Amino acid sequence: MTIEARIRELGNRHRMLDRTIQQEMTHPSADPLRVRELKQQKLRLKEQITSLEARTH
């Protein structure tokens, strides 16, 4: 897999997590631990994307 393809894949996962977080937060009974874990996953993906993008420049 090329770096660009990996970046696209991670970007898609990042957007999906963002949607999941938004949906979770609209529920009155949202689990704060789950939301926190999802946000941490999203941050890890963003860090991976940034790292890969730095290698392409």
Short mmCIF file of C-alpha atoms in Angstrom, two decimals:
data_model
loop_
_atom_site.label_atom_id
_atom_site.label_comp_id
_atom_site.label_asym_id
_atom_site.label_seq_id
_atom_site.Cartn_x
_atom_site.Cartn_y
_atom_site.Cartn_z
CA MET A 1 0.00 0.00 0.00
CA THR A 2 1.36 3.42 -0.88
CA ILE A 3 1.71 6.14 1.72
CA GLU A 4 -1.00 8.16 -0.02
CA ALA A 5 -3.42 5.22 0.09
CA ARG A 6 -2.65 4.70 3.78
CA ILE A 7 -3.29 8.39 4.47
CA ARG A 8 -6.66 8.14 2.69
CA GLU A 9 -7.58 5.02 4.65
CA LEU A 10 -6.65 6.64 7.96
CA GLY A 11 -8.53 9.80 6.95
CA ASN A 12 -11.65 7.77 6.26
CA ARG A 13 -11.38 6.06 9.64
CA HIS A 14 -10.81 9.47 11.28
CA ARG A 15 -14.00 10.86 9.69
CA MET A 16 -15.99 7.77 10.70
CA LEU A 17 -14.82 8.14 14.29
CA ASP A 18 -15.78 11.82 14.22
CA ARG A 19 -19.31 10.90 13.11
CA THR A 20 -19.53 8.21 15.78
CA ILE A 21 -18.42 10.67 18.46
CA GLN A 22 -20.98 13.24 17.30
CA GLN A 23 -23.75 10.63 17.36
CA GLU A 24 -22.69 9.39 20.78
CA MET A 25 -22.70 12.91 22.22
CA THR A 26 -26.25 13.58 21.03
CA HIS A 27 -27.58 10.82 23.26
CA PRO A 28 -28.58 11.95 26.75
CA SER A 29 -27.17 8.72 28.16
CA ALA A 30 -23.80 9.02 26.40
CA ASP A 31 -21.04 7.08 28.12
CA PRO A 32 -18.25 9.57 28.87
CA LEU A 33 -15.65 6.80 28.99
CA ARG A 34 -16.63 5.60 25.52
CA VAL A 35 -16.55 9.14 24.16
CA ARG A 36 -13.11 9.67 25.68
CA GLU A 37 -11.79 6.43 24.17
CA LEU A 38 -13.20 7.34 20.76
CA LYS A 39 -11.56 10.76 20.96
CA GLN A 40 -8.24 9.15 21.88
CA GLN A 41 -8.52 6.80 18.91
CA LYS A 42 -9.28 9.77 16.67
CA LEU A 43 -6.24 11.64 17.99
CA ARG A 44 -3.97 8.62 17.39
CA LEU A 45 -5.23 8.42 13.81
CA LYS A 46 -4.58 12.15 13.31
CA GLU A 47 -1.04 11.71 14.63
CA GLN A 48 -0.44 8.82 12.23
CA ILE A 49 -1.79 10.87 9.32
CA THR A 50 0.43 13.82 10.23
CA SER A 51 3.47 11.58 10.51
CA LEU A 52 2.82 9.98 7.12
CA GLU A 53 2.17 13.34 5.49
CA ALA A 54 5.51 14.60 6.81
CA ARG A 55 7.24 11.67 5.09
CA THR A 56 5.75 12.58 1.73
CA HIS A 57 7.18 16.13 1.75
#
